[in-house]
Amino acid sequence: AGSGTSGETGGSLWRNGVKGESGVSDDDLASEVLSHYSSTSESASVIEEGTGEVVDEQTAQEETEDKLKQCIDNLMDKSAKTRLAALESLRLGFSSRVLYEFLLERRFTISDCLERSLKKGGGEEQAAAATVCALLCVQLGGGVEGEEGFKMLRPILSSILIDSCASLSARQSCARALGMCCYVSASDDAEDLLKSIGHLESVFVGAYPLGDGTLPSVKAGIPVLHSTALQSWALLCTLCPASRINTILNHHMPRLHACLESSEVNFRIAVGETIALLCELGRDIDQEFEYEDCDALCDSLKNLATDGNKHRAKNDRRKQRSIFREVLHYIENEDFTEEKIQFGIEAIYIDGWMRRRIYDAFKEVLESGVRHHLQFNPLLRDIFGLGPPLILDASVKASRISRTERHLFNSAAFKARTKLRNKVRDKRADVM
């Protein structure tokens, strides 16, 4: 799903935050790293605007790497509190900067530590470790290194995900990590993709209607897990060949349609977005594709798009109406409300449900660091058709291409990349 090329372009563009202090205790290290990252700007620039002062990037890089080395050491500490603090620091560090070169030679050590935390840690530690797994895959990219890490960690991520006795927060984090790691790192033999899709499916089908057509009652907190598993599954559906998509549409569309009656607003929204994404995939395969019970589906969507139920929170009603208006317009007219994501002097345009799910998946993992990674991470730049990272200087700023040209380039590159990927995946149709 992407290149494993070096991220040194992004890694070298660091702005110094808080200088490291010698003699800090292990317990204080996490807060120091948190302080360091929270004080660094997302918009990296070698020269500080307005002052012309050249920042000592090499020193900043070395200081930060020293802190991260200590955090990696702390993953092996006997104290669960110390391990948890180290995982939180790594989460923030990995989401904030591109660290390919630094992580390349430490990936086995980190993967071993993450596997140990997933196998032996408590629920909170498992949840934190799963999140760092996803970030490690995003850092290493879709090359051999990322594949190695995913093959090592997939079994334990899947095991926790499907374990009904595991903590909900750990299962939810594993659902998100499994989707992201598989999307980035799954190899061409289809086995990892199929297994991951199957495990995610086994979780959210717990929300599907029973034999008599009624929706099951679920425990508190479970709908959030169902939503996360469904969203990760939808992300992986974008990798499937046409033969698999047809099977998915026939089996899942009627059941997802029924789930629009769920009492959980966020799960309903995840279901609605997934229905739109599956329809988009169906239309990619066959321009004439139409869900067989389309009239009833549109009636359900209209009800949700105009829902005035006073028992629901005002913000929930507003969010639901907005999302389901979009879904309805797409199902009826193939209309999609385009969204522009600006970062630095560049932008990507979210102009379809598949593209939105992919962007949202990275945003859920990277959080506020997503724009930095769009600027400097070769994996994200490959996925969104952005080309090599730009060098931010006056000459580049002076030669900006027009908004229309950027839009056409982004859309064309994304579609070309998707077609190429699906062409590769189609070779595996016989085993799907």
mmCIF file of N, CA and C in Angstrom, residues 33-147:
data_model
loop_
_atom_site.group_PDB
_atom_site.id
_atom_site.type_symbol
_atom_site.label_atom_id
_atom_site.label_comp_id
_atom_site.label_asym_id
_atom_site.label_seq_id
_atom_site.Cartn_x
_atom_site.Cartn_y
_atom_site.Cartn_z
ATOM 1 N N VAL A 33 9.189 14.148 27.431
ATOM 2 C CA VAL A 33 8.969 13.922 26.002
ATOM 3 C C VAL A 33 7.657 14.561 25.555
ATOM 4 N N LEU A 34 6.624 14.430 26.390
ATOM 5 C CA LEU A 34 5.344 15.059 26.081
ATOM 6 C C LEU A 34 5.513 16.557 25.927
ATOM 7 N N SER A 35 6.276 17.152 26.846
ATOM 8 C CA SER A 35 6.526 18.594 26.791
ATOM 9 C C SER A 35 7.272 18.950 25.521
ATOM 10 N N HIS A 36 8.244 18.105 25.175
ATOM 11 C CA HIS A 36 9.042 18.369 23.973
ATOM 12 C C HIS A 36 8.169 18.375 22.722
ATOM 13 N N TYR A 37 7.316 17.356 22.601
ATOM 14 C CA TYR A 37 6.502 17.269 21.398
ATOM 15 C C TYR A 37 5.405 18.307 21.367
ATOM 16 N N SER A 38 4.819 18.604 22.529
ATOM 17 C CA SER A 38 3.723 19.565 22.532
ATOM 18 C C SER A 38 4.217 20.960 22.201
ATOM 19 N N SER A 39 5.531 21.201 22.358
ATOM 20 C CA SER A 39 6.067 22.522 22.079
ATOM 21 C C SER A 39 6.619 22.639 20.659
ATOM 22 N N THR A 40 6.581 21.535 19.900
ATOM 23 C CA THR A 40 7.080 21.609 18.531
ATOM 24 C C THR A 40 5.951 21.939 17.587
ATOM 25 N N SER A 41 6.261 22.738 16.592
ATOM 26 C CA SER A 41 5.237 23.162 15.637
ATOM 27 C C SER A 41 5.028 22.103 14.577
ATOM 28 N N GLU A 42 3.778 21.974 14.087
ATOM 29 C CA GLU A 42 3.499 21.046 12.997
ATOM 30 C C GLU A 42 4.124 21.515 11.696
ATOM 31 N N SER A 43 4.179 22.818 11.496
ATOM 32 C CA SER A 43 4.705 23.335 10.234
ATOM 33 C C SER A 43 6.208 23.469 10.349
ATOM 34 N N ALA A 44 6.948 22.495 9.820
ATOM 35 C CA ALA A 44 8.401 22.495 9.945
ATOM 36 C C ALA A 44 9.010 23.428 8.912
ATOM 37 N N SER A 45 10.001 24.151 9.324
ATOM 38 C CA SER A 45 10.702 25.042 8.412
ATOM 39 C C SER A 45 12.131 25.181 8.902
ATOM 40 N N VAL A 46 13.084 25.162 7.987
ATOM 41 C CA VAL A 46 14.480 25.255 8.399
ATOM 42 C C VAL A 46 14.795 26.648 8.925
ATOM 43 N N ILE A 47 14.149 27.654 8.371
ATOM 44 C CA ILE A 47 14.410 29.030 8.803
ATOM 45 C C ILE A 47 13.176 29.584 9.492
ATOM 46 N N GLU A 48 13.357 30.145 10.682
ATOM 47 C CA GLU A 48 12.255 30.757 11.406
ATOM 48 C C GLU A 48 11.854 32.046 10.715
ATOM 49 N N GLU A 49 10.594 32.154 10.325
ATOM 50 C CA GLU A 49 10.140 33.350 9.625
ATOM 51 C C GLU A 49 10.213 34.568 10.531
ATOM 52 N N GLY A 50 10.617 35.661 9.972
ATOM 53 C CA GLY A 50 10.652 36.926 10.697
ATOM 54 C C GLY A 50 11.966 37.179 11.398
ATOM 55 N N THR A 51 12.731 36.120 11.672
ATOM 56 C CA THR A 51 13.996 36.318 12.391
ATOM 57 C C THR A 51 15.176 35.958 11.526
ATOM 58 N N GLY A 52 14.969 35.018 10.582
ATOM 59 C CA GLY A 52 16.076 34.584 9.752
ATOM 60 C C GLY A 52 17.065 33.731 10.519
ATOM 61 N N GLU A 53 16.722 33.395 11.761
ATOM 62 C CA GLU A 53 17.644 32.612 12.580
ATOM 63 C C GLU A 53 17.594 31.143 12.175
ATOM 64 N N VAL A 54 18.741 30.562 11.870
ATOM 65 C CA VAL A 54 18.804 29.167 11.476
ATOM 66 C C VAL A 54 18.742 28.296 12.726
ATOM 67 N N VAL A 55 17.794 27.392 12.736
ATOM 68 C CA VAL A 55 17.640 26.497 13.880
ATOM 69 C C VAL A 55 18.637 25.356 13.764
ATOM 70 N N ASP A 56 19.210 24.960 14.880
ATOM 71 C CA ASP A 56 20.155 23.852 14.879
ATOM 72 C C ASP A 56 19.373 22.546 14.824
ATOM 73 N N GLU A 57 19.008 22.143 13.610
ATOM 74 C CA GLU A 57 18.155 20.979 13.453
ATOM 75 C C GLU A 57 18.840 19.692 13.896
ATOM 76 N N GLN A 58 20.141 19.601 13.653
ATOM 77 C CA GLN A 58 20.853 18.376 14.005
ATOM 78 C C GLN A 58 20.834 18.156 15.512
ATOM 79 N N THR A 59 21.037 19.228 16.267
ATOM 80 C CA THR A 59 21.005 19.128 17.727
ATOM 81 C C THR A 59 19.616 18.733 18.202
ATOM 82 N N ALA A 60 18.598 19.351 17.623
ATOM 83 C CA ALA A 60 17.227 19.029 17.999
ATOM 84 C C ALA A 60 16.918 17.563 17.715
ATOM 85 N N GLN A 61 17.391 17.091 16.555
ATOM 86 C CA GLN A 61 17.157 15.700 16.185
ATOM 87 C C GLN A 61 17.823 14.758 17.182
ATOM 88 N N GLU A 62 19.062 15.054 17.528
ATOM 89 C CA GLU A 62 19.804 14.185 18.446
ATOM 90 C C GLU A 62 19.170 14.165 19.823
ATOM 91 N N GLU A 63 18.740 15.324 20.297
ATOM 92 C CA GLU A 63 18.109 15.387 21.618
ATOM 93 C C GLU A 63 16.833 14.557 21.650
ATOM 94 N N THR A 64 16.041 14.690 20.599
ATOM 95 C CA THR A 64 14.783 13.962 20.541
ATOM 96 C C THR A 64 15.020 12.464 20.447
ATOM 97 N N GLU A 65 15.976 12.054 19.626
ATOM 98 C CA GLU A 65 16.266 10.636 19.484
ATOM 99 C C GLU A 65 16.780 10.044 20.796
ATOM 100 N N ASP A 66 17.554 10.820 21.553
ATOM 101 C CA ASP A 66 18.017 10.343 22.863
ATOM 102 C C ASP A 66 16.827 10.068 23.783
ATOM 103 N N LYS A 67 15.854 10.953 23.757
ATOM 104 C CA LYS A 67 14.660 10.762 24.588
ATOM 105 C C LYS A 67 13.896 9.513 24.147
ATOM 106 N N LEU A 68 13.775 9.341 22.819
ATOM 107 C CA LEU A 68 13.049 8.173 22.318
ATOM 108 C C LEU A 68 13.793 6.879 22.642
ATOM 109 N N LYS A 69 15.112 6.899 22.590
ATOM 110 C CA LYS A 69 15.897 5.710 22.964
ATOM 111 C C LYS A 69 15.593 5.310 24.395
ATOM 112 N N GLN A 70 15.509 6.293 25.286
ATOM 113 C CA GLN A 70 15.199 5.997 26.684
ATOM 114 C C GLN A 70 13.790 5.422 26.812
ATOM 115 N N CYS A 71 12.861 5.967 26.031
ATOM 116 C CA CYS A 71 11.491 5.436 26.053
ATOM 117 C C CYS A 71 11.455 3.984 25.591
ATOM 118 N N ILE A 72 12.238 3.658 24.558
ATOM 119 C CA ILE A 72 12.289 2.282 24.062
ATOM 120 C C ILE A 72 12.862 1.360 25.141
ATOM 121 N N ASP A 73 13.916 1.818 25.825
ATOM 122 C CA ASP A 73 14.466 1.040 26.947
ATOM 123 C C ASP A 73 13.406 0.816 28.021
ATOM 124 N N ASN A 74 12.603 1.835 28.273
ATOM 125 C CA ASN A 74 11.595 1.755 29.332
ATOM 126 C C ASN A 74 10.450 0.785 29.008
ATOM 127 N N LEU A 75 10.318 0.411 27.731
ATOM 128 C CA LEU A 75 9.298 -0.579 27.374
ATOM 129 C C LEU A 75 9.581 -1.936 28.019
ATOM 130 N N MET A 76 10.846 -2.143 28.441
ATOM 131 C CA MET A 76 11.231 -3.413 29.065
ATOM 132 C C MET A 76 11.263 -3.326 30.588
ATOM 133 N N ASP A 77 10.829 -2.205 31.130
ATOM 134 C CA ASP A 77 10.863 -2.015 32.576
ATOM 135 C C ASP A 77 9.864 -2.941 33.275
ATOM 136 N N LYS A 78 10.171 -3.297 34.519
ATOM 137 C CA LYS A 78 9.268 -4.162 35.292
ATOM 138 C C LYS A 78 8.001 -3.430 35.715
ATOM 139 N N SER A 79 8.092 -2.111 35.819
ATOM 140 C CA SER A 79 6.955 -1.317 36.274
ATOM 141 C C SER A 79 5.964 -1.072 35.136
ATOM 142 N N ALA A 80 4.713 -1.470 35.351
ATOM 143 C CA ALA A 80 3.683 -1.235 34.338
ATOM 144 C C ALA A 80 3.482 0.257 34.107
ATOM 145 N N LYS A 81 3.607 1.049 35.177
ATOM 146 C CA LYS A 81 3.441 2.506 35.053
ATOM 147 C C LYS A 81 4.512 3.095 34.140
ATOM 148 N N THR A 82 5.750 2.619 34.293
ATOM 149 C CA THR A 82 6.844 3.120 33.457
ATOM 150 C C THR A 82 6.640 2.708 31.999
ATOM 151 N N ARG A 83 6.222 1.463 31.783
ATOM 152 C CA ARG A 83 5.978 0.989 30.409
ATOM 153 C C ARG A 83 4.862 1.787 29.755
ATOM 154 N N LEU A 84 3.815 2.050 30.512
ATOM 155 C CA LEU A 84 2.672 2.794 29.964
ATOM 156 C C LEU A 84 3.085 4.223 29.598
ATOM 157 N N ALA A 85 3.889 4.848 30.466
ATOM 158 C CA ALA A 85 4.373 6.206 30.170
ATOM 159 C C ALA A 85 5.249 6.208 28.924
ATOM 160 N N ALA A 86 6.069 5.153 28.773
ATOM 161 C CA ALA A 86 6.936 5.058 27.596
ATOM 162 C C ALA A 86 6.104 4.897 26.322
ATOM 163 N N LEU A 87 5.059 4.071 26.377
ATOM 164 C CA LEU A 87 4.181 3.884 25.218
ATOM 165 C C LEU A 87 3.485 5.182 24.836
ATOM 166 N N GLU A 88 3.044 5.940 25.834
ATOM 167 C CA GLU A 88 2.379 7.224 25.552
ATOM 168 C C GLU A 88 3.359 8.201 24.905
ATOM 169 N N SER A 89 4.597 8.201 25.377
ATOM 170 C CA SER A 89 5.606 9.096 24.792
ATOM 171 C C SER A 89 5.917 8.698 23.355
ATOM 172 N N LEU A 90 6.029 7.393 23.105
ATOM 173 C CA LEU A 90 6.283 6.932 21.744
ATOM 174 C C LEU A 90 5.105 7.249 20.829
ATOM 175 N N ARG A 91 3.897 7.113 21.356
ATOM 176 C CA ARG A 91 2.708 7.454 20.560
ATOM 177 C C ARG A 91 2.780 8.898 20.080
ATOM 178 N N LEU A 92 3.099 9.783 21.003
ATOM 179 C CA LEU A 92 3.160 11.196 20.639
ATOM 180 C C LEU A 92 4.322 11.472 19.693
ATOM 181 N N GLY A 93 5.463 10.831 19.962
ATOM 182 C CA GLY A 93 6.624 11.036 19.100
ATOM 183 C C GLY A 93 6.412 10.523 17.699
ATOM 184 N N PHE A 94 5.875 9.307 17.584
ATOM 185 C CA PHE A 94 5.671 8.708 16.265
ATOM 186 C C PHE A 94 4.613 9.451 15.458
ATOM 187 N N SER A 95 3.620 10.018 16.129
ATOM 188 C CA SER A 95 2.572 10.735 15.400
ATOM 189 C C SER A 95 3.022 12.132 14.990
ATOM 190 N N SER A 96 4.017 12.663 15.687
ATOM 191 C CA SER A 96 4.409 14.059 15.458
ATOM 192 C C SER A 96 5.465 14.244 14.379
ATOM 193 N N ARG A 97 6.286 13.226 14.157
ATOM 194 C CA ARG A 97 7.408 13.377 13.237
ATOM 195 C C ARG A 97 7.629 12.130 12.410
ATOM 196 N N VAL A 98 8.327 12.272 11.294
ATOM 197 C CA VAL A 98 8.718 11.142 10.463
ATOM 198 C C VAL A 98 10.077 10.655 10.950
ATOM 199 N N LEU A 99 10.154 9.361 11.307
ATOM 200 C CA LEU A 99 11.345 8.830 11.990
ATOM 201 C C LEU A 99 11.858 7.551 11.335
ATOM 202 N N TYR A 100 11.711 7.443 10.032
ATOM 203 C CA TYR A 100 12.025 6.191 9.339
ATOM 204 C C TYR A 100 13.438 5.709 9.637
ATOM 205 N N GLU A 101 14.436 6.565 9.449
ATOM 206 C CA GLU A 101 15.837 6.164 9.632
ATOM 207 C C GLU A 101 16.096 5.710 11.063
ATOM 208 N N PHE A 102 15.569 6.461 12.011
ATOM 209 C CA PHE A 102 15.766 6.148 13.422
ATOM 210 C C PHE A 102 15.148 4.795 13.779
ATOM 211 N N LEU A 103 13.946 4.521 13.243
ATOM 212 C CA LEU A 103 13.217 3.309 13.615
ATOM 213 C C LEU A 103 13.680 2.076 12.846
ATOM 214 N N LEU A 104 14.290 2.288 11.694
ATOM 215 C CA LEU A 104 14.667 1.160 10.843
ATOM 216 C C LEU A 104 15.558 0.172 11.590
ATOM 217 N N GLU A 105 16.563 0.674 12.296
ATOM 218 C CA GLU A 105 17.506 -0.213 12.976
ATOM 219 C C GLU A 105 17.005 -0.663 14.346
ATOM 220 N N ARG A 106 15.854 -0.134 14.777
ATOM 221 C CA ARG A 106 15.323 -0.495 16.097
ATOM 222 C C ARG A 106 13.978 -1.209 16.000
ATOM 223 N N ARG A 107 13.551 -1.518 14.778
ATOM 224 C CA ARG A 107 12.189 -2.016 14.592
ATOM 225 C C ARG A 107 11.968 -3.371 15.259
ATOM 226 N N PHE A 108 12.985 -4.241 15.255
ATOM 227 C CA PHE A 108 12.798 -5.556 15.872
ATOM 228 C C PHE A 108 12.685 -5.450 17.391
ATOM 229 N N THR A 109 13.518 -4.602 17.967
ATOM 230 C CA THR A 109 13.446 -4.386 19.421
ATOM 231 C C THR A 109 12.082 -3.837 19.811
ATOM 232 N N ILE A 110 11.625 -2.820 19.076
ATOM 233 C CA ILE A 110 10.333 -2.211 19.397
ATOM 234 C C ILE A 110 9.204 -3.216 19.190
ATOM 235 N N SER A 111 9.246 -3.977 18.101
ATOM 236 C CA SER A 111 8.191 -4.967 17.836
ATOM 237 C C SER A 111 8.154 -6.028 18.934
ATOM 238 N N ASP A 112 9.331 -6.469 19.383
ATOM 239 C CA ASP A 112 9.382 -7.448 20.482
ATOM 240 C C ASP A 112 8.729 -6.886 21.736
ATOM 241 N N CYS A 113 9.042 -5.635 22.047
ATOM 242 C CA CYS A 113 8.486 -5.000 23.248
ATOM 243 C C CYS A 113 6.973 -4.827 23.126
ATOM 244 N N LEU A 114 6.513 -4.428 21.957
ATOM 245 C CA LEU A 114 5.073 -4.248 21.754
ATOM 246 C C LEU A 114 4.349 -5.585 21.869
ATOM 247 N N GLU A 115 4.934 -6.632 21.308
ATOM 248 C CA GLU A 115 4.325 -7.955 21.403
ATOM 249 C C GLU A 115 4.226 -8.396 22.869
ATOM 250 N N ARG A 116 5.269 -8.116 23.642
ATOM 251 C CA ARG A 116 5.260 -8.482 25.065
ATOM 252 C C ARG A 116 4.167 -7.718 25.814
ATOM 253 N N SER A 117 4.031 -6.420 25.523
ATOM 254 C CA SER A 117 2.990 -5.621 26.180
ATOM 255 C C SER A 117 1.598 -6.113 25.804
ATOM 256 N N LEU A 118 1.420 -6.509 24.541
ATOM 257 C CA LEU A 118 0.127 -7.004 24.088
ATOM 258 C C LEU A 118 -0.212 -8.348 24.736
ATOM 259 N N LYS A 119 0.799 -9.187 24.935
ATOM 260 C CA LYS A 119 0.559 -10.516 25.484
ATOM 261 C C LYS A 119 0.411 -10.509 27.006
ATOM 262 N N LYS A 120 1.187 -9.669 27.679
ATOM 263 C CA LYS A 120 1.263 -9.756 29.139
ATOM 264 C C LYS A 120 0.744 -8.525 29.870
ATOM 265 N N GLY A 121 0.519 -7.432 29.179
ATOM 266 C CA GLY A 121 0.087 -6.206 29.838
ATOM 267 C C GLY A 121 -1.391 -6.221 30.180
ATOM 268 N N GLY A 122 -1.795 -5.293 31.033
ATOM 269 C CA GLY A 122 -3.212 -5.102 31.334
ATOM 270 C C GLY A 122 -3.904 -4.412 30.174
ATOM 271 N N GLY A 123 -5.202 -4.189 30.316
ATOM 272 C CA GLY A 123 -5.988 -3.619 29.226
ATOM 273 C C GLY A 123 -5.478 -2.276 28.740
ATOM 274 N N GLU A 124 -5.117 -1.396 29.673
ATOM 275 C CA GLU A 124 -4.643 -0.066 29.288
ATOM 276 C C GLU A 124 -3.326 -0.160 28.526
ATOM 277 N N GLU A 125 -2.440 -1.034 28.981
ATOM 278 C CA GLU A 125 -1.153 -1.211 28.301
ATOM 279 C C GLU A 125 -1.346 -1.844 26.927
ATOM 280 N N GLN A 126 -2.256 -2.810 26.829
ATOM 281 C CA GLN A 126 -2.541 -3.424 25.528
ATOM 282 C C GLN A 126 -3.081 -2.396 24.536
ATOM 283 N N ALA A 127 -3.982 -1.543 25.005
ATOM 284 C CA ALA A 127 -4.558 -0.516 24.128
ATOM 285 C C ALA A 127 -3.476 0.435 23.629
ATOM 286 N N ALA A 128 -2.601 0.865 24.532
ATOM 287 C CA ALA A 128 -1.525 1.793 24.159
ATOM 288 C C ALA A 128 -0.545 1.125 23.199
ATOM 289 N N ALA A 129 -0.216 -0.144 23.448
ATOM 290 C CA ALA A 129 0.726 -0.857 22.591
ATOM 291 C C ALA A 129 0.163 -1.049 21.187
ATOM 292 N N ALA A 130 -1.122 -1.347 21.094
ATOM 293 C CA ALA A 130 -1.745 -1.523 19.775
ATOM 294 C C ALA A 130 -1.681 -0.228 18.970
ATOM 295 N N THR A 131 -1.916 0.893 19.630
ATOM 296 C CA THR A 131 -1.834 2.189 18.945
ATOM 297 C C THR A 131 -0.431 2.441 18.415
ATOM 298 N N VAL A 132 0.589 2.116 19.221
ATOM 299 C CA VAL A 132 1.977 2.297 18.782
ATOM 300 C C VAL A 132 2.298 1.338 17.631
ATOM 301 N N CYS A 133 1.698 0.135 17.636
ATOM 302 C CA CYS A 133 1.869 -0.786 16.498
ATOM 303 C C CYS A 133 1.428 -0.124 15.195
ATOM 304 N N ALA A 134 0.258 0.500 15.228
ATOM 305 C CA ALA A 134 -0.264 1.163 14.029
ATOM 306 C C ALA A 134 0.673 2.278 13.579
ATOM 307 N N LEU A 135 1.152 3.066 14.525
ATOM 308 C CA LEU A 135 2.053 4.166 14.192
ATOM 309 C C LEU A 135 3.386 3.663 13.661
ATOM 310 N N LEU A 136 3.880 2.554 14.204
ATOM 311 C CA LEU A 136 5.134 1.981 13.718
ATOM 312 C C LEU A 136 4.994 1.563 12.254
ATOM 313 N N CYS A 137 3.848 0.959 11.903
ATOM 314 C CA CYS A 137 3.615 0.578 10.508
ATOM 315 C C CYS A 137 3.553 1.793 9.594
ATOM 316 N N VAL A 138 2.914 2.863 10.056
ATOM 317 C CA VAL A 138 2.836 4.092 9.266
ATOM 318 C C VAL A 138 4.235 4.679 9.073
ATOM 319 N N GLN A 139 5.078 4.584 10.094
ATOM 320 C CA GLN A 139 6.446 5.096 9.995
ATOM 321 C C GLN A 139 7.295 4.263 9.032
ATOM 322 N N LEU A 140 7.170 2.935 9.104
ATOM 323 C CA LEU A 140 8.029 2.066 8.294
ATOM 324 C C LEU A 140 7.546 1.952 6.856
ATOM 325 N N GLY A 141 6.257 2.235 6.610
ATOM 326 C CA GLY A 141 5.737 2.228 5.257
ATOM 327 C C GLY A 141 5.388 0.836 4.779
ATOM 328 N N GLY A 142 5.118 0.726 3.485
ATOM 329 C CA GLY A 142 4.618 -0.525 2.928
ATOM 330 C C GLY A 142 5.679 -1.439 2.361
ATOM 331 N N GLY A 143 6.926 -1.223 2.701
ATOM 332 C CA GLY A 143 7.995 -2.082 2.197
ATOM 333 C C GLY A 143 8.165 -3.335 3.033
ATOM 334 N N VAL A 144 9.297 -3.988 2.837
ATOM 335 C CA VAL A 144 9.585 -5.248 3.526
ATOM 336 C C VAL A 144 9.572 -5.061 5.036
ATOM 337 N N GLU A 145 10.114 -3.946 5.512
ATOM 338 C CA GLU A 145 10.199 -3.723 6.958
ATOM 339 C C GLU A 145 8.819 -3.670 7.598
ATOM 340 N N GLY A 146 7.902 -2.965 6.949
ATOM 341 C CA GLY A 146 6.545 -2.884 7.477
ATOM 342 C C GLY A 146 5.839 -4.229 7.444
ATOM 343 N N GLU A 147 6.073 -4.999 6.373
ATOM 344 C CA GLU A 147 5.463 -6.321 6.248
ATOM 345 C C GLU A 147 5.953 -7.253 7.345
#
